[in-house]
XYZ file of C-alpha atoms in Angstrom:
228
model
C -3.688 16.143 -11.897
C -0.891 14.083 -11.989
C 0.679 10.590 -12.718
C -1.757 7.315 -13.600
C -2.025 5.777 -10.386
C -4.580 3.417 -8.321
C -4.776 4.110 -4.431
C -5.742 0.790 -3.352
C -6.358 2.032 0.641
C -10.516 2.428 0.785
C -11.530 5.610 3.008
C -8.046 7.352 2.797
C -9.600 10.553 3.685
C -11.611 8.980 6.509
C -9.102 6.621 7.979
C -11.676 6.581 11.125
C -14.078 4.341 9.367
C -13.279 1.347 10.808
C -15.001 -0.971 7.846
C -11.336 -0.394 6.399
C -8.793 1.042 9.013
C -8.320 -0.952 12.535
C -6.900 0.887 15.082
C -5.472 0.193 19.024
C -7.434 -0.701 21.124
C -5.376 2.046 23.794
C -5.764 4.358 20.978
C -7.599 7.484 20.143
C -8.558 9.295 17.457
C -10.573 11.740 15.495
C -11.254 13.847 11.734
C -12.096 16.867 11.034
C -8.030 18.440 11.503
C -6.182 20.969 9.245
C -4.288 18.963 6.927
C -0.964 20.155 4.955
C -3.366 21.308 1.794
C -5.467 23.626 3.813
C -8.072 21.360 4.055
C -9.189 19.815 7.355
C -8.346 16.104 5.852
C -6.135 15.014 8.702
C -6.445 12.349 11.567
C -5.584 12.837 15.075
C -3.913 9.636 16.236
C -3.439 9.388 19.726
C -1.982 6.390 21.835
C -1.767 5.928 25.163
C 1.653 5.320 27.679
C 3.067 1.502 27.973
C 0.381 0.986 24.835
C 1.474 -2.045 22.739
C 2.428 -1.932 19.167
C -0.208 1.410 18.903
C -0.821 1.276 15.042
C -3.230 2.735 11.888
C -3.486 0.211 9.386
C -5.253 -1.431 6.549
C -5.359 -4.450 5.073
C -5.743 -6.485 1.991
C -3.744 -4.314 0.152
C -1.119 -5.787 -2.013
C -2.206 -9.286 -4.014
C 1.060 -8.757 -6.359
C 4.891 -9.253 -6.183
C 5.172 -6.340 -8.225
C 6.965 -2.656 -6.190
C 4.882 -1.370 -3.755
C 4.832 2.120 -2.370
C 2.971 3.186 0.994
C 3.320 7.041 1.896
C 1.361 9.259 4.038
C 1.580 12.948 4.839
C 2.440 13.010 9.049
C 3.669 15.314 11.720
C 3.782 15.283 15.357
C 1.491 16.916 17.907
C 3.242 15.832 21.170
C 4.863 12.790 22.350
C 7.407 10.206 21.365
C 7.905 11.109 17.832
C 9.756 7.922 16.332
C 7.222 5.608 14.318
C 7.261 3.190 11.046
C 5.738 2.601 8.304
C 5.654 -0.715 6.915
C 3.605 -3.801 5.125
C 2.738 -6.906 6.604
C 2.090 -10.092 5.452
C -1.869 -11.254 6.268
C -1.316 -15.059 6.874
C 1.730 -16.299 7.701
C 2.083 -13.337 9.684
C 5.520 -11.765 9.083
C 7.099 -8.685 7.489
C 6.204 -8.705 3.859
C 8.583 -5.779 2.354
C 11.343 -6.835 4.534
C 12.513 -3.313 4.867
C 10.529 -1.007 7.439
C 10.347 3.008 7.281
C 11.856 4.483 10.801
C 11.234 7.875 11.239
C 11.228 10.887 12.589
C 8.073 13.291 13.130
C 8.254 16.799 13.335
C 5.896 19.463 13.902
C 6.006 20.296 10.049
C 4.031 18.244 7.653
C 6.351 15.686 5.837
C 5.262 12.773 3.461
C 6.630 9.682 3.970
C 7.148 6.841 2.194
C 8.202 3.123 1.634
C 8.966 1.123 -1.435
C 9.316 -2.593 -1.383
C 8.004 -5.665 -3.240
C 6.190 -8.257 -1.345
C 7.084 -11.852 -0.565
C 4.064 -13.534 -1.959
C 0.723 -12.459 -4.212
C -1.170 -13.201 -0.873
C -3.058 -10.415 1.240
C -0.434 -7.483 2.638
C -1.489 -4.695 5.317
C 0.024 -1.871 5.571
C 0.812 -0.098 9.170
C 1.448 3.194 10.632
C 2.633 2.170 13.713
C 5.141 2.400 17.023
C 6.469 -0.793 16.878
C 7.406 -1.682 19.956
C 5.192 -3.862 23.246
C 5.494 -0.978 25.584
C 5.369 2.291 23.787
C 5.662 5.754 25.002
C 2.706 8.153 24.574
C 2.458 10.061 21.337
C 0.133 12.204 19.738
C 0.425 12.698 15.761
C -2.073 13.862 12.940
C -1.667 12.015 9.564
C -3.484 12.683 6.211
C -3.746 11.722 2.621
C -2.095 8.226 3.289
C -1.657 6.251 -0.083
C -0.436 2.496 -0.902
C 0.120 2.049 -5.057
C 1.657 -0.916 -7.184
C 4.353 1.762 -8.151
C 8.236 1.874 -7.499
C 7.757 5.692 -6.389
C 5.280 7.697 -4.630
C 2.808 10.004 -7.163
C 0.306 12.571 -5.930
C -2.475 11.592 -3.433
C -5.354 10.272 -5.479
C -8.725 9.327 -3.760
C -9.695 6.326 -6.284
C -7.820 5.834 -9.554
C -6.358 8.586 -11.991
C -5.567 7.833 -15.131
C -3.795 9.327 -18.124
C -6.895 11.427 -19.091
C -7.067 12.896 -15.776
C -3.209 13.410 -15.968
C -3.502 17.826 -16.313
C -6.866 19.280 -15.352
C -7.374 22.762 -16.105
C -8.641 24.350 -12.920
C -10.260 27.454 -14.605
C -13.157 25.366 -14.711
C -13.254 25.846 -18.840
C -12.639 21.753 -19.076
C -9.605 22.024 -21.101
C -7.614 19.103 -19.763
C -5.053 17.381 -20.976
C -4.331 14.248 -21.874
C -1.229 12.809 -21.020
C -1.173 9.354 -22.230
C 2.176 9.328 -24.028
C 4.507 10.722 -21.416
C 7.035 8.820 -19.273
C 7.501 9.147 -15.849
C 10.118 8.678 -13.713
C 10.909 7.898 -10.029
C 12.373 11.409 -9.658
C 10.715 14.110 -7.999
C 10.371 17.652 -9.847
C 12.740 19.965 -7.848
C 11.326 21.467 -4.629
C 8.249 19.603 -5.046
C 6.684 15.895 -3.817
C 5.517 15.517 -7.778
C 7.296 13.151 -10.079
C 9.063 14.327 -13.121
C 7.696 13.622 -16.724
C 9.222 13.758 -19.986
C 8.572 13.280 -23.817
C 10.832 10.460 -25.583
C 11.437 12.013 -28.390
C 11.223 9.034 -30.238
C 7.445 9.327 -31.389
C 5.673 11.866 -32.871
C 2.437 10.561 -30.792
C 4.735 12.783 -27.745
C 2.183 15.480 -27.235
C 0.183 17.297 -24.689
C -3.336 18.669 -26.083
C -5.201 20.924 -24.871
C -8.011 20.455 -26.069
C -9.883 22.699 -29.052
C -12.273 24.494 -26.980
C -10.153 27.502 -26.041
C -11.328 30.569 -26.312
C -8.574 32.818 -28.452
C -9.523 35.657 -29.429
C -8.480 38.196 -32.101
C -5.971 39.841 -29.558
C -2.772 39.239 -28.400
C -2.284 35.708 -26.449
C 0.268 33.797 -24.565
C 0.641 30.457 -23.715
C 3.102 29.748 -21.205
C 5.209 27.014 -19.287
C 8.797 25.697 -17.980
C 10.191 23.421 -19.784
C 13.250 21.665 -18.787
């Protein structure tokens, strides 16, 4: 569930298959680690002392000049705990977004993310990485990472979703809904990392359906939810 969105990263829930990711050569790292979801969808990244420029990345990623966002769940395990997200440009070589995420790990999960629009339509990577020629040791697990031609981060996807895959119903009945007529907006719905949607107003195609395949019965029913 959630906003229409492409990842365009291949293997984001394997990000040691090295067919997409490339890692540092004085690098380490491994699957199979409790991720923020429950799940054990997290990498261990681990890099060694006086490494140089110890990164995760991907590339041929962006081919648009369009916004860009790159976000990854991340927290520390031990270690320096300062790294950066960020998008390069394949060939020239150079910083494509021209604005690099700093930050600052802790040893809660946190998602991260970086917005930007790329110089060119060319080939962009993007990088998880310590950017610096000498870098201290540092240990940190990362999971459900996620680059999208979007001006704001939307909820991991593993593929494409699109507006018909906008509101599953988990009872496993199939009633989903289809969401194709709402607007989203960069703004995140309060105490959660999921963007806001809203009807216009304007149309009366603003609807969500439920399908016609629930069961109601002759007895008393309620349909709930917040609206705000």
């Amino acid at each position: 569930a959630g906003e229409p969105t492409t990842n365009t990263l291949d293997s984001p829930l394997d990000i040691t298959n090295l067919t997409y990711w490339g890692p540092h050569a004085q690098s380490s790292w491994s699957t199979g680690h409790p991720d923020p979801f429950g799940g054990t969808n997290a990498t261990l990244f681990s890099s060694a002392a006086d490494a140089s420029y110890p990164y995760i990345g991907q590339g041929s990623a962006t081919n648009s000049t369009n916004s860009w966002t790159f976000s990854a769940w991340m927290k520390t395990v031990s270690g320096a705990t300062t790294i950066e997200l960020t998008c390069f440009r394949a060939s020239p070589w150079a910083g494509n977004f021209g604005v690099n995420g700093y930050l600052t790990l802790t040893s809660s999960w946190q998602r991260f993310q970086i917005t930007g629009t790329p110089q060119d339509s060319s080939a962009g990577t993007f990088h998880i990485i310590r950017h610096s020629s000498v870098a201290p040791a540092m240990s940190y697990l990362v999971a459900y990472p996620q680059a999208e031609e979007n001006s704001h981060v939307t909820k991991f996807v593993d593929g494409s979703r699109s507006a018909t895959d906008g509101w599953k119903d988990l009872s496993g009945n199939g009633n989903h809904a289809d969401l194709t007529s709402l607007t989203y907006s960069a703004t995140n719905i309060r105490n959660t990392p999921n963007n806001d949607f809203s009807f216009g107003g304007s149309s009366a195609s603003d609807y969500i359906t439920c399908g016609n395949s629930i069961d109601m019965t002759s007895h008393d029913t309620t349909l709930q939810a917040w609206i705000y």
